[in-house]
Structure formats: structure tokens, C-alpha cells
Coordinates of C-alpha atoms and ligand atoms in Angstrom, one line a residue:
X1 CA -25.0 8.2 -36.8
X2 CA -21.9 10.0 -38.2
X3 CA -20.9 13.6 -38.5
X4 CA -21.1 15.0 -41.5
X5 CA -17.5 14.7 -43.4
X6 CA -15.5 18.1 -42.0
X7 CA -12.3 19.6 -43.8
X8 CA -9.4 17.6 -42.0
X9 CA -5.5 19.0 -42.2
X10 CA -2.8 16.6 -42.4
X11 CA -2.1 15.5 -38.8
X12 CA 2.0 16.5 -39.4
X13 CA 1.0 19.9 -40.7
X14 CA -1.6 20.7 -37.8
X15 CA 1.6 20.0 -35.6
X16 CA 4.2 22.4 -38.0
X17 CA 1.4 25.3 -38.0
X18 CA -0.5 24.9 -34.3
X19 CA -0.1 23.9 -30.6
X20 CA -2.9 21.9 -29.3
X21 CA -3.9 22.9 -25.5
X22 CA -6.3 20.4 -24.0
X23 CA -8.3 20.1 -20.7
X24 CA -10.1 16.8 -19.5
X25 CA -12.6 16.6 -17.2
X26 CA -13.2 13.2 -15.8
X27 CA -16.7 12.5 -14.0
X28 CA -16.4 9.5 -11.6
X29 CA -19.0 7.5 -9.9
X30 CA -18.1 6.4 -6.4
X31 CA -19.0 2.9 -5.6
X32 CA -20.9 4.1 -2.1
X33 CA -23.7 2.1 -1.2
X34 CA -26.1 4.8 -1.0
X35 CA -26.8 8.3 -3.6
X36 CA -24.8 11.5 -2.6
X37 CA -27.7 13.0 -0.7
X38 CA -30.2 10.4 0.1
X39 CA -30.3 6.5 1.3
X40 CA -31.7 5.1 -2.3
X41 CA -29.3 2.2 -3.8
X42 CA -26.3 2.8 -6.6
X43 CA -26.8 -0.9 -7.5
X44 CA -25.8 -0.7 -11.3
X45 CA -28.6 -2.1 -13.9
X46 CA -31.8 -2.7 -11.7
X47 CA -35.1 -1.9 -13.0
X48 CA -36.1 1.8 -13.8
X49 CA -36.7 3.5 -11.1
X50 CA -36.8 1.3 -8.3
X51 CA -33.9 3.1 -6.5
X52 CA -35.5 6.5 -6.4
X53 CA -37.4 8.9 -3.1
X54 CA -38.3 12.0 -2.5
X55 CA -35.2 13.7 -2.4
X56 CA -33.7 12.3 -5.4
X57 CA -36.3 13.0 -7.9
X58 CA -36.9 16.5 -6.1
X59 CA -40.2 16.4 -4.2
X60 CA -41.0 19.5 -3.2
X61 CA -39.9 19.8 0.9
X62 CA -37.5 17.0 1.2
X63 CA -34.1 17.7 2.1
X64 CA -30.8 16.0 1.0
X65 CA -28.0 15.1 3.6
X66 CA -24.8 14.3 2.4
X67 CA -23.3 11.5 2.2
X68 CA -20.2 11.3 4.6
X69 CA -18.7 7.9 3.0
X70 CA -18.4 9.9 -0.4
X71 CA -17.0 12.9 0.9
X72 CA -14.1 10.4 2.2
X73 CA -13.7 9.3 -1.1
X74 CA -13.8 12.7 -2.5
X75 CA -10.9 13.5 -0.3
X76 CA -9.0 10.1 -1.0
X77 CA -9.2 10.7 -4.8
X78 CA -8.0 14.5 -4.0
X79 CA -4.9 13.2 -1.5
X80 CA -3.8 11.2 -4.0
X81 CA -4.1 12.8 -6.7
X82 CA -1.6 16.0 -4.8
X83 CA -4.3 18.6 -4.3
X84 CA -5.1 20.6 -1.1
X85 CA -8.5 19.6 0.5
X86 CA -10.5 22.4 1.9
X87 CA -11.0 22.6 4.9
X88 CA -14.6 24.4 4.4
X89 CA -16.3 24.0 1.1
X90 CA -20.0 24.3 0.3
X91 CA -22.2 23.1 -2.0
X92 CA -24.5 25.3 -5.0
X93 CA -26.9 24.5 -7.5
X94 CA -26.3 24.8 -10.8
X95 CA -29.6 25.4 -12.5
X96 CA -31.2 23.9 -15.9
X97 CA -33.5 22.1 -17.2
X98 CA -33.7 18.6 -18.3
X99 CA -35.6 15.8 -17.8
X100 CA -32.9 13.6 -16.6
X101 CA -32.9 15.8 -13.6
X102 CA -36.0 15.5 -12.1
X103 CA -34.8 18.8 -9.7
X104 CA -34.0 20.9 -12.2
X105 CA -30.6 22.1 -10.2
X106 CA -27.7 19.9 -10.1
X107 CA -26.0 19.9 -6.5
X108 CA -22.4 20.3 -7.1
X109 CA -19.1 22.6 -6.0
X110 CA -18.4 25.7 -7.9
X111 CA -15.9 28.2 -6.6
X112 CA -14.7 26.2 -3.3
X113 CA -14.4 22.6 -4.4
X114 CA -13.2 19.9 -1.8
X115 CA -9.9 19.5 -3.6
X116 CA -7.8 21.1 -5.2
X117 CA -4.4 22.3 -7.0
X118 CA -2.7 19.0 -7.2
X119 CA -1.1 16.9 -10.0
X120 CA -0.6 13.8 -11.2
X121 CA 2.3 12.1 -13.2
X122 CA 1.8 9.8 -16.3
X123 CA 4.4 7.8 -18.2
X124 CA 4.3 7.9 -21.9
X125 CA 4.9 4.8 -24.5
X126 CA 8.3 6.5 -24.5
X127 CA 8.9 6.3 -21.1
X128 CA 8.9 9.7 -20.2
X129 CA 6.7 11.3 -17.8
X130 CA 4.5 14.0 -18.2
X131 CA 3.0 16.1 -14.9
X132 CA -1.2 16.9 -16.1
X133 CA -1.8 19.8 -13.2
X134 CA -4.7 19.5 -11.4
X135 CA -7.2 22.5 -11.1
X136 CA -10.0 20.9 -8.8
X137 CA -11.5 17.6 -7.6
X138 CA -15.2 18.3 -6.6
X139 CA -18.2 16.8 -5.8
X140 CA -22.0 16.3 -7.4
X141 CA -24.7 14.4 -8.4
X142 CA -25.2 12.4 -11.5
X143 CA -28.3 12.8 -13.7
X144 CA -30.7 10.2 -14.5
X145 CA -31.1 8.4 -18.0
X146 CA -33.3 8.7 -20.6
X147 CA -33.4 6.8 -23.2
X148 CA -35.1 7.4 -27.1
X149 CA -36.9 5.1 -28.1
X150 CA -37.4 4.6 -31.6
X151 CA -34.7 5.9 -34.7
X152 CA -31.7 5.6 -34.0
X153 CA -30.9 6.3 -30.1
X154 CA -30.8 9.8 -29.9
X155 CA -33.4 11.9 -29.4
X156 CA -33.6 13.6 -32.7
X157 CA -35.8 11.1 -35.0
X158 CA -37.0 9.3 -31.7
X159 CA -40.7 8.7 -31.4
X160 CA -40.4 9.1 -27.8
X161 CA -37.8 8.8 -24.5
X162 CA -38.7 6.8 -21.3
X163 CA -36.6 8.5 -18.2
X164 CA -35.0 6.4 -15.3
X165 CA -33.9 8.1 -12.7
X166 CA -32.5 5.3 -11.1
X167 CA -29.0 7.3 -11.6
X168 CA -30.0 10.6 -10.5
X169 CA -28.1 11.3 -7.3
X170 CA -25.4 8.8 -7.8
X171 CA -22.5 10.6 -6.3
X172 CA -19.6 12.1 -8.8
X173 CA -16.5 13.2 -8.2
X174 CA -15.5 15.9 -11.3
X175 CA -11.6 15.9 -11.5
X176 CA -10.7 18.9 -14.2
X177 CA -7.2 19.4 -15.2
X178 CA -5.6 23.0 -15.7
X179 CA -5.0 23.5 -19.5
X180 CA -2.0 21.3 -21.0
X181 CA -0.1 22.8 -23.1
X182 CA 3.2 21.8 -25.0
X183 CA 2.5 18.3 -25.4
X184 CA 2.7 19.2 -28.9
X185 CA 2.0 16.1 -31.5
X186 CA 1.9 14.1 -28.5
X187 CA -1.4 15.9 -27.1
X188 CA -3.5 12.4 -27.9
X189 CA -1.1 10.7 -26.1
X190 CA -0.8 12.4 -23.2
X191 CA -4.7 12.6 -23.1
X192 CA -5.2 8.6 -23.1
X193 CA -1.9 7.8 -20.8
X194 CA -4.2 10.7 -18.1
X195 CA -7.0 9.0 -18.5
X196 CA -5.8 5.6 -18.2
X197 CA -3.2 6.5 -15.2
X198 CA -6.5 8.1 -13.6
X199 CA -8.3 5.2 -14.1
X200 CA -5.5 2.9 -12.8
X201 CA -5.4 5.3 -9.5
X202 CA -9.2 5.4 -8.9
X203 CA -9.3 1.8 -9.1
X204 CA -6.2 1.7 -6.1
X205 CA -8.0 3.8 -4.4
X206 CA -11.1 1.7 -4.2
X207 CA -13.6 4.2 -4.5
X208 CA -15.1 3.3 -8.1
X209 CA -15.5 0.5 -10.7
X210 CA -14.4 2.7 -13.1
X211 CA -15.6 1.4 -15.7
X212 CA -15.9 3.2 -19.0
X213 CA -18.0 0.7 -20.5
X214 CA -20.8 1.5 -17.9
X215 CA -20.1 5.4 -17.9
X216 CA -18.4 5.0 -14.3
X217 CA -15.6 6.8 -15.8
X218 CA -16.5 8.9 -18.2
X219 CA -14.3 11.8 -20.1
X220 CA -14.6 15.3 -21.3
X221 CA -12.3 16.6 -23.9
X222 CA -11.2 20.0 -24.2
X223 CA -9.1 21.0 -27.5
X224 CA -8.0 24.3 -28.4
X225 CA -5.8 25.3 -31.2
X226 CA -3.0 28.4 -31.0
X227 CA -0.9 29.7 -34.0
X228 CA 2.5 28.6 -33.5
X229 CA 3.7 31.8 -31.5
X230 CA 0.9 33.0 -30.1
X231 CA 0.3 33.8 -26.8
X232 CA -3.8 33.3 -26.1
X233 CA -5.1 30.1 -26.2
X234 CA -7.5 29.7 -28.9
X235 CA -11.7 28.4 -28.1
X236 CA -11.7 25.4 -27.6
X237 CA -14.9 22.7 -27.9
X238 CA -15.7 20.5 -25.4
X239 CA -16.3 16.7 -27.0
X240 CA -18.6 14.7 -24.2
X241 CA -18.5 11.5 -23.0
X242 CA -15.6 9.6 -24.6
X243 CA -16.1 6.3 -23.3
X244 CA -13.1 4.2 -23.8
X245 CA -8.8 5.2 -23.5
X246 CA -8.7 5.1 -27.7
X247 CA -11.4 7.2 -28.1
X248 CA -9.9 9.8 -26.1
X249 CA -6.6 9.6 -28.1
X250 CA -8.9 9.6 -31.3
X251 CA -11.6 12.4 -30.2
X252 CA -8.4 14.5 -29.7
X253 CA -6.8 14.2 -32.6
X254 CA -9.5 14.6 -34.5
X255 CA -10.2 17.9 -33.2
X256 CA -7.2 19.5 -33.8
X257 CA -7.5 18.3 -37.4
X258 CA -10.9 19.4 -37.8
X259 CA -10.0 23.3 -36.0
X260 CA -6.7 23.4 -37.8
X261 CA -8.6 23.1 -41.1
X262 CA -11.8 25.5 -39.5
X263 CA -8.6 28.0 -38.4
X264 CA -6.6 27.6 -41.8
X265 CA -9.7 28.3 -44.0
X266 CA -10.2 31.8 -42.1
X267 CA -13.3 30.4 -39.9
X268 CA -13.3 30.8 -36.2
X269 CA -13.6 27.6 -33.8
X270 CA -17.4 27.7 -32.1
X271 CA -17.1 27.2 -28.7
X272 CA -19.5 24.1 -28.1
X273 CA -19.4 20.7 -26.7
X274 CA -19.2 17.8 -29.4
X275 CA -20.6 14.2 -29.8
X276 CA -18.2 11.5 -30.4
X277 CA -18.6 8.8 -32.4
X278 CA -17.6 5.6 -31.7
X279 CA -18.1 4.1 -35.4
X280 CA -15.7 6.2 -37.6
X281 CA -13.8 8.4 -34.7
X282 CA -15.5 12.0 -35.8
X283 CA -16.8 14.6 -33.6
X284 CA -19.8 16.4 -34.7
X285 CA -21.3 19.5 -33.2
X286 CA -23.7 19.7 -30.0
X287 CA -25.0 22.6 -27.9
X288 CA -23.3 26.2 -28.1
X289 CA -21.6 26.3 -24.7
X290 CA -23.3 27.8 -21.6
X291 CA -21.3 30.2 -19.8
X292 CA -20.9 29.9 -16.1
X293 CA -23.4 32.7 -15.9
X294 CA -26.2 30.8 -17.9
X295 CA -26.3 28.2 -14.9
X296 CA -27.2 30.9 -12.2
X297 CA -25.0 29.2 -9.8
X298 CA -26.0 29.5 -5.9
X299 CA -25.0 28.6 -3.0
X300 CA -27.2 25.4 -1.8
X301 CA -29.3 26.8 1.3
X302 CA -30.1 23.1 2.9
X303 CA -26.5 21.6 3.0
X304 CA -24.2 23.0 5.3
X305 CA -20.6 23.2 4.6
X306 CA -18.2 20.2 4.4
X307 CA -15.9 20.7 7.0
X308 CA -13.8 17.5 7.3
X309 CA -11.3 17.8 10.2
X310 CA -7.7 18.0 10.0
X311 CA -7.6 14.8 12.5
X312 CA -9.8 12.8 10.0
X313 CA -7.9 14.2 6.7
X314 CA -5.3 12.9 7.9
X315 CA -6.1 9.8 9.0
X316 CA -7.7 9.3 5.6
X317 CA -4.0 10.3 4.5
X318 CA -2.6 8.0 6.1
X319 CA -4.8 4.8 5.3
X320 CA -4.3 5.7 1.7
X321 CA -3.7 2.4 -0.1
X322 CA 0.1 1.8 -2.1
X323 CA -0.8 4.1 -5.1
X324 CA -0.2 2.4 -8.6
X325 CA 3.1 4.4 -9.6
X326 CA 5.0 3.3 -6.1
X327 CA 3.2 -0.4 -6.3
X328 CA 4.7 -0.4 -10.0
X329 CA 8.4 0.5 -9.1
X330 CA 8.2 -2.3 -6.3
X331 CA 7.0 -4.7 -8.7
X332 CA 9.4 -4.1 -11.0
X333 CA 12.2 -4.5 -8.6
X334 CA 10.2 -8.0 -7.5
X335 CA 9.5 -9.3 -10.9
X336 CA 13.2 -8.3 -12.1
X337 CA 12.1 -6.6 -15.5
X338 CA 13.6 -3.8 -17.3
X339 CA 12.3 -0.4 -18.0
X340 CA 11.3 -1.3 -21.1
X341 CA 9.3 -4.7 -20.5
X342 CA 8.1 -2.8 -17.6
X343 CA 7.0 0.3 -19.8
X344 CA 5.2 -2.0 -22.1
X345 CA 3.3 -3.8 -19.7
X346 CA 1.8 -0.2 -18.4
X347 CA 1.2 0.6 -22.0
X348 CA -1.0 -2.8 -22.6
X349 CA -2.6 -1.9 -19.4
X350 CA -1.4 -5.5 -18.0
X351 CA 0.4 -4.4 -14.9
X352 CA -2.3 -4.4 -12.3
X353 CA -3.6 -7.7 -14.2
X354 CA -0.5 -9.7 -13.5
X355 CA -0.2 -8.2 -10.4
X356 CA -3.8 -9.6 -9.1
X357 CA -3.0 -13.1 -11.1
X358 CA 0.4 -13.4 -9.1
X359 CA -1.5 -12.4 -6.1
X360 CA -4.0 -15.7 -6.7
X361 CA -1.1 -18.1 -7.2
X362 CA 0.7 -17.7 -10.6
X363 CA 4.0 -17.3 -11.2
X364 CA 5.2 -14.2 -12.2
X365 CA 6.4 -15.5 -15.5
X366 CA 3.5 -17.3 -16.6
X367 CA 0.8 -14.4 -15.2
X368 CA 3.0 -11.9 -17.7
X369 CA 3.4 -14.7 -20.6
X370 CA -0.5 -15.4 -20.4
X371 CA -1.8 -11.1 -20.4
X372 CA 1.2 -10.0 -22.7
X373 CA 0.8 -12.8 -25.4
X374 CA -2.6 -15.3 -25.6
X375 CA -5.2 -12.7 -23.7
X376 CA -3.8 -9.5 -25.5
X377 CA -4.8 -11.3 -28.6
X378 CA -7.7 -11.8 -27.5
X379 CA -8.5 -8.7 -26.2
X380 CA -7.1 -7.5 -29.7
X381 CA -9.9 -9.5 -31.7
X382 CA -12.2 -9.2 -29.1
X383 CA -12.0 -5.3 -29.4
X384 CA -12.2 -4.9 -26.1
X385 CA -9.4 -3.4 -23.6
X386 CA -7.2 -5.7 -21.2
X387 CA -9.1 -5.1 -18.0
X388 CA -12.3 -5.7 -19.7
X389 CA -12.2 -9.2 -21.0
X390 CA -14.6 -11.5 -19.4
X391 CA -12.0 -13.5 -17.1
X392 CA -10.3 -12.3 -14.2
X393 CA -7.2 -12.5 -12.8
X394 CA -8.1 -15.2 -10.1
X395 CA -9.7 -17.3 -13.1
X396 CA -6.3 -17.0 -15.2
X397 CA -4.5 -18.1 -12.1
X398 CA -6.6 -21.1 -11.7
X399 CA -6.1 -22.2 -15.6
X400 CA -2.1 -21.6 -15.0
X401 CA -2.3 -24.0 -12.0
X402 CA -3.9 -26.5 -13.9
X403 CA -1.7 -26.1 -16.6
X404 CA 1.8 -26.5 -14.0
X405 CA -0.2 -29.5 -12.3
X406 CA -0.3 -31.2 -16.1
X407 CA -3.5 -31.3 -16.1
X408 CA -3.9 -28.6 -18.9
X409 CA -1.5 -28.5 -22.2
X410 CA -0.8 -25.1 -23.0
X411 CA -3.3 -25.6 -26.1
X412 CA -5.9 -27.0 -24.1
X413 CA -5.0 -24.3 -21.3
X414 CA -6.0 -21.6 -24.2
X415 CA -9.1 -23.8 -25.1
X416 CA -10.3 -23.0 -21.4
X417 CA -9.5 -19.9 -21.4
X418 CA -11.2 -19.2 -24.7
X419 CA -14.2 -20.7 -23.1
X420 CA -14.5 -18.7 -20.1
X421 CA -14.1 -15.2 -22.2
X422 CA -17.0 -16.9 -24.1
X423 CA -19.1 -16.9 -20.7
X424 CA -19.2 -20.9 -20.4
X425 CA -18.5 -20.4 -16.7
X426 CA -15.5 -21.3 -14.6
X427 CA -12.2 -23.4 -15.7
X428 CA -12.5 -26.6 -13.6
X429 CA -16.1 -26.8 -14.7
X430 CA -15.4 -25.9 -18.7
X431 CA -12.5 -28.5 -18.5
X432 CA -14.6 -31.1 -16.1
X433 CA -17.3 -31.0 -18.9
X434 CA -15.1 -30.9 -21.8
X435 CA -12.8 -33.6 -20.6
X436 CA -10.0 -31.7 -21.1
X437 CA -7.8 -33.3 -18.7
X438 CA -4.2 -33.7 -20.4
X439 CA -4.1 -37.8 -19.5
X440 CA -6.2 -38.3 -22.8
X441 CA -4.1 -35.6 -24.7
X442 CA -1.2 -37.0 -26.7
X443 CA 0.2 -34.1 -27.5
X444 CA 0.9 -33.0 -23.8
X445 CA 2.5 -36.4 -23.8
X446 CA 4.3 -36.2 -26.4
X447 CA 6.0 -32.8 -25.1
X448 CA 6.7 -34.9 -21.6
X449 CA 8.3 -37.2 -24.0
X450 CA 10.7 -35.5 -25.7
X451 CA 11.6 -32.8 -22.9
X452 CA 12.4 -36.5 -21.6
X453 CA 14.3 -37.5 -24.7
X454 CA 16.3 -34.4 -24.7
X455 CA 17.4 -34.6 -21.4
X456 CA 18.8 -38.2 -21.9
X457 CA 20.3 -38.3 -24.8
X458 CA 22.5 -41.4 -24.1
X459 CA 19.1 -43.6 -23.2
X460 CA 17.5 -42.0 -26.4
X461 CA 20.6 -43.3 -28.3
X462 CA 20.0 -46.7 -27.1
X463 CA 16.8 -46.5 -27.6
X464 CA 17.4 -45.8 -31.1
X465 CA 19.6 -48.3 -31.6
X466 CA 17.3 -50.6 -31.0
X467 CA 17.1 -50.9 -27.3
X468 CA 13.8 -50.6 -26.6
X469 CA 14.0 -51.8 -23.0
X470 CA 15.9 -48.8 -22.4
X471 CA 12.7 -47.1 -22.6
X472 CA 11.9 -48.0 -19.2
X473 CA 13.7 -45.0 -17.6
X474 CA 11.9 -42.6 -20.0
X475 CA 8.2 -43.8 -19.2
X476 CA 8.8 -43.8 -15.4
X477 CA 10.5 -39.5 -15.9
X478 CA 7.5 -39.1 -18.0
X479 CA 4.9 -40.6 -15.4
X480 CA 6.6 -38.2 -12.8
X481 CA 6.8 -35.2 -15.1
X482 CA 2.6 -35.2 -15.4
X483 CA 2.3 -36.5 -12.0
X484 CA 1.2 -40.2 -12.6
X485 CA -1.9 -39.1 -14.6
X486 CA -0.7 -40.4 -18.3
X487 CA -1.1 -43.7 -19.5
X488 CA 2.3 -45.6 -19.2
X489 CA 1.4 -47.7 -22.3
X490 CA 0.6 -44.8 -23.9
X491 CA 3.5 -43.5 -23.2
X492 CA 6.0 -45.8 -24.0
X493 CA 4.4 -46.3 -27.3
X494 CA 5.1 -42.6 -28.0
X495 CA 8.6 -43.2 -26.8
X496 CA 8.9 -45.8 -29.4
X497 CA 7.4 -44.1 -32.2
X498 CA 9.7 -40.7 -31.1
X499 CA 12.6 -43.2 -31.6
X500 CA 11.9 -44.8 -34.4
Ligands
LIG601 P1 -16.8 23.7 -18.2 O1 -17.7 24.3 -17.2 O2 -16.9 24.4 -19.5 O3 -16.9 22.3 -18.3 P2 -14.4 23.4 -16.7 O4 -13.6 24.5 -16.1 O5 -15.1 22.5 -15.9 O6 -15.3 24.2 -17.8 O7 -13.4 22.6 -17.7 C1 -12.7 23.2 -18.8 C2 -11.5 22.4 -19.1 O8 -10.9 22.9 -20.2 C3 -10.5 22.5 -18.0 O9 -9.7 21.3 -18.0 C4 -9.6 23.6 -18.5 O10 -8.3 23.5 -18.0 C5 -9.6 23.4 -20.0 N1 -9.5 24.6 -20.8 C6 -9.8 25.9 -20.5 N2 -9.5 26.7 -21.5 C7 -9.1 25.9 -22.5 C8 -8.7 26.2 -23.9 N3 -8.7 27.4 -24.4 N4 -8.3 25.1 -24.6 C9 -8.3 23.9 -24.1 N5 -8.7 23.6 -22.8 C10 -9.0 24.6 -22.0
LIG602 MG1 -16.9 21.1 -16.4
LIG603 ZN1 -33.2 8.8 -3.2

């Protein structure tokens, strides 16, 4: 479904007349074994409801207790991320109805959360940096799922909605930024680059998948608009669950056109949360916008208060893994790049890639020429973003291994690696049943050849000239260049035929 067409304004006029102020709220799902206030199972995709009990779906006299491996996470994600953790906070209930939550109260944080006041630095396509402040990092429980069945997915036209409450309890960490204001014409920007430096730091930190693609990561998007000048941010809407980095950067932009035109034409901005949609990158309108008030927040009576001790922040502190910013700088130093190729390789999202691909044996050089050039094309036509193509780092190491043992042409290398984004399985099994080894590949040959040619240009002379037994010494650097595996007939024929 799209939004109806709303009045747009010229993105460069939106900037000359407005500044945008945003706020992103980023719900996480920590990869704990167990839901936030109960023993039931995260495991992602098994059958409805088969990870549920009493507590998660609410029975009347159960009582949840939390879980102490995602408060560590919860403070991990808040040390990193520069806030303060509080040394008492509590829990509340945030009350509503809706029947993916089966409790009809949320359990999260509201005026103490665990975290708190921090910041974290992201480095634009320019290669600046931009601070996003931190306001809180807090913990809660995720909803379950329903889904409409019938029309078109949502649940206005379906014929009726099956619930799964599988996800309800799945513990959340909420990470809301303070307002951001004078990022000007670069407001999508700086939205995406948080978002995807958040990512990149949750993933460090080992405490999610984050994957947006599953809603492991998923985004809020607050836009507001203010006059050029003035001095009260305007309302803002709230658009809900963007689910990949270029929707962010879209859903924003579009906003601001859509207010600037709503603000131009003498309307008023309606404070409400938005849908995005993914098709043609409009927002269209959802609910008006509860007020804190409308959620009768309260403290929760059967948790007590998380009071983590200075001895175990601390030690959580000091276990925290290289975080992705400090890891880059080293790696840059290590890999002997410049700002710029560095810069661009953040921007592509290929840094941690190469990183892990070096890490299983690659060469620097190759792991970057492979995620910069053949598999950003492919991520390119795939639509899909770097980190999510279907082959991992250890799997592009083990194609550029067979490619430096000459077993794999660089072609045939791609033809493997094709393969595997395709789901035929693993490389030595792809090339093992495609016979792809190089030794029946002339054209890998014929590369051997002439890199041997070229670097005897007095023998290829002779050879030219008619002395054919000169080839002798080309074959045997040939044979040795792709390890005794080529055909020495073969080969000599090609040296011939090269010469000729
Ligand atoms: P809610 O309960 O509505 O989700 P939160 O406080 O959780 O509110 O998040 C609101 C987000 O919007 C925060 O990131 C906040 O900094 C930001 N924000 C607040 N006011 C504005 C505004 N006028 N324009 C844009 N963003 C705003
Ligand atoms: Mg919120
Ligand atoms: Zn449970």
C-alpha cells in the first residue's frame, strides 16, 4: 500500500526556508538466551507460540524476574555508548491495550532508565564527525506478532489476524537520542550514518544480531520542522519502524518535504506516528500520538530495583570489547590506507567485512578488492546491504585461498561466489561439483602464460623467432606459477600459439 500523494517542497527550498530537528529511537533485541522476565527461548523463527509461559503471556499470579544477563547488556550498550548507568533504576508499566501484548502493560523504564546522558560520534561521507547526544538507554519487553491475514498485510481490509506471542518478552534495549538539531540539509545523512554507526557498535558489543531485516534493529524517526530563526522546535511525527539504513535517510527526507509543504500552505504538522513505505519511500499517517499521560505509567510492584554494583559496572567496563571507531583507526594504520579509502570503506559498510575476511586468512588487499568491487555489485543488484548478502566473511576468505592456490581464476572465483550468494552451499563443494578447478581452465593458463611471457622477454623473443625449444623455460615457470596442477602440454601449446 502507498500513501496517498502529499504536497512535497523542493528538497533545496525546505533547507533555504526550515531547520529540520530529528530524534531516533532505536529498539534493540538482545541476543540472551532467555525473554527479559521469564526462562522461555528468543530462538528467532520457531513455530507460533511454542516459546511462551505463564508469565509471558500474562497469566494472572505469575511473576516475572529479570533477567540478569540482559541487564549486563543493557549496561554494555550504555558504557559504550558514553552514558551514566544508574546505579538504582526501577521498572513501570506502561499500560495499553493490544493484542500483541497478551499483559496489557508493557514492562519498561520511564523516568530512571539504566543509562543514560551519553553520546556517540558518527563520521559522515565527508569525513566529518558529528556527536548524536544521548538522552537514555533503557530497558523493556518486546510485543508479540500478529499477523493479517487476508488483503494486503495490514489489518485494515484483513479478513482476520492470527497472534504469536512467541516475541512477547523478548528483551529490548530503547536507545533515544536528545533532539539533533543543525544538521541542516544533511539531517538524512546524519540519521543513516547514527543508525548505521549504532548498528556497527551493537554488533562489537555482541549483544544483538542486529539485524534490520528481522526487526532486531529497528528505527523510529522523529522530524520536526522550525522557521529559519525561530526558537521552538516545531511537532514533530514519529515515522515507525524503518527497517533498513536507506529508509531512514529516505523516511527523513521525506518528512521534511511533506511538513515544509503542510507548514508553507498555512496547515499545522499533526503530531502522530507514520507508516513507512518501503515501495515508493512515502510516509503516510498512523495513530494521533499518546501523551505520556495516556499510558498511566506506574511503577512495576513485583520487580525490585536494578541495582548493579559499582564493582560489577566496572568490571563490565572493563571487559568492554575494542569498540568499532578505535578498531577502525588501528586498522587503518595496519592496512596502510588513507582517509579517504578508509572513509569509503565505512560508507559501503565494508570495514568490519574485510576485517572478519582478513581475520579468516585473506590478504588484506584482496578481502578489500573482493567487498569494494565484485560483492558491492552484487549487493548493488541484489538490493540488499553489504552485511546482508548470503556469504560471509569466512566463505570469501576460503574462495580468495583458492583463488591464490590457482585453483580458482578470478572469473571462476566470481562464478563461486555467485553461487554461494545464490544458496548452492559452500565453495569447495560449489567448485568440487562444478569442476571448476583452474587445471581445465585455459584462460587461467593463459594469464600464467603471459605474466610468464612478460617477465622474459628475451626467451619470448626467441621464441618468436622461431625457437620453439626455448619454450621449455616458460612451461616449467608456468607449472610452478599454478603449482603443478596445469597440463604441460597444454601449456606449451598456449605458449606457442601466444608466440605465434
Ligand atoms: P515517545 O514516547 O514519543 O516515543 P521519546 O522521548 O521516546 O518519545 O522519543 C522522542 C524522540 O524525539 C527523542 O529522540 C527526542 O529527542 C526527539 N524529539 C523530541 N522533540 C522533538 C521535536 N520537536 N522534533 C524532533 N524530534 C524531537
Ligand atoms: Mg519512545
Ligand atoms: Zn515466558
Amino acid at each position: 500500500m502507498t500513501a496517498a500523494t502529499a504536497e512535497l517542497m523542493d528538497y533545496d527550498q525546505v533547507i533555504d526556508e526550515f531547520d529540520p530537528v530529528l530524534g531516533l529511537e532505536v529498539h534493540v533485541e538482545l541476543g540472551t538466551d532467555t525473554k527479559m522476565f521469564c526462562a522461555c527461548p528468543t530462538t528467532f523463527g520457531a513455530d507460533p507460540n511454542t516459546q511462551v509461559c505463564s508469565v509471558c503471556i500474562g497469566l494472572p499470579g505469575s511473576l516475572p524476574v529479570a533477567n540478569a544477563k540482559a541487564i549486563e547488556y543493557a549496561i554494555r550498550i550504555g558504557l559504550a555508548l558514553n552514558c551514566s548507568i544508574r546505579p538504582s533504576s526501577t521498572f513501570a508499566r506502561k499500560n495499553y491495550f493490544y493484542p500483541d501484548q497478551p499483559k496489557n502493560y508493557q514492562i519498561s523504564q520511564y523516568d530512571d532508565p539504566i543509562a543514560y546522558d551519553g553520546h556517540l560520534d558518527v563520521v559522515l561521507s565527508d569525513g566529518t564527525t558529528w556527536r548524536v547526544e544521548i538522552e537514555r538507554a533503557h530497558m523493556e519487553e518486546d510485543t508479540g506478532k500478529s499477523l493479517h491475514v487476508g488483503g494486503d498485510g495490514r489489518i485494515h481490509g484483513a479478513d482476520h489476524s492470527l497472534l504469536d506471542y512467541n516475541r512477547a518478552g523478548v528483551p529490548l534495549v530503547e536507545i533515544v537520542t536528545k533532539p539533533v538539531t543543525g544538521a541542516g540539509a544533511r539531517a538524512p545523512e546524519v540519521a543513516r550514518a547514527y543508525v548505521s554507526a549504532l548498528r556497527d557498535l551493537l554488533k562489537s558489543l555482541d549483544v544483538s544480531d542486529v539485524r534490520m531485516d528481522q526487526g532486531s534493529l529497528r528505527c523510529d524517526a522523529n522530524v520536526s520542522l522550525m522557521r529559519k530563526g525561530a526558537t521552538e522546535f516545531g511537532t514533530r511525527t514519529e515515522t515507525k519502524n524503518v527497517n533498513s539504513l536507506k529508509s531512514v535517510e529516505v523516511a527523513v527526507a521525506y518528512e521534511m518535504r511533506r511538513q515544509a509543504a503542510v507548514l508553507e500552505s498555512g496547515g499545522e504538522v499533526i503530531q502522530e506516528t507514520r507508516h513507512f513505505h518501503e515501495a515508493d519511500g512515502t510516509t503516510s499517517a498512523g495513530r494521533r500520538k499518546e501523551t505520556a499521560e495516556d499510558y498511566r505509567y506506574f511503577p512495576e510492584p513485583d520487580l525490585p530495583p536494578v541495582q548493579p554494583d559499582s564493582a560489577w559496572v566496572a568490571e563490565i567496563a572493563a571487559a568492554l570489547p575494542e569498540l568499532p571507531w578505535v578498531r577502525r583507526a588501528r586498522i587503518q594504520t595496519e592496512w596502510g590506507v588513507s582517509d579517504e579509502v578508509m572513509r569509503d570503506l565505512v560508507n559501503v559498510g565494508a570495514v568490519d567485512l574485510i576485517i572478519a575476511t582478513v581475520d579468516a586468512g585473506a590478504s588484506p588487499e584482496a578481502a578489500r578488492g573482493w567487498w569494494v568491487s565484485f560483492l558491492a555489485q552484487q549487493a548493488n543488484s541484489r538490493e540488499v546491504e553489504l552485511a546482508d548478502l548470503a556469504i560471509t566473511p569466512a566463505q570469501v576468505a576460503t574462495i580468495i585461498g583458492l583463488v591464490d592456490e590457482g585453483k580458482l581464476t578470478t572469473k571462476l572465483a566470481q562464478q563461486v561466489a555467485v553461487a554461494v550468494l545464490d544458496g548452492e552451499g559452500e565453495p569447495e563443494q560449489i567448485v568440487a561439483d562444478r569442476g571448476l578447478e583452474v587445471v581445465r581452465d585455459d584462460s587461467a593458463l593463459q594469464k600464467a602464460v603471459d605474466e610468464a611471457l612478460a617477465a622474459n622477454p628475451d626467451i619470448a623473443d626467441k621464441i618468436r623467432g622461431g625457437k620453439v625449444a626455448a619454450a621449455g623455460k616458460i612451461v616449467g615457470d608456468v607449472m610452478k606459477a599454478t603449482r603443478g596442477q596445469a597440463d604441460p602440454a597444454r601449456v606449451k601449446e598456449l605458449v606457442i600459439a601466444a608466440c605465434s
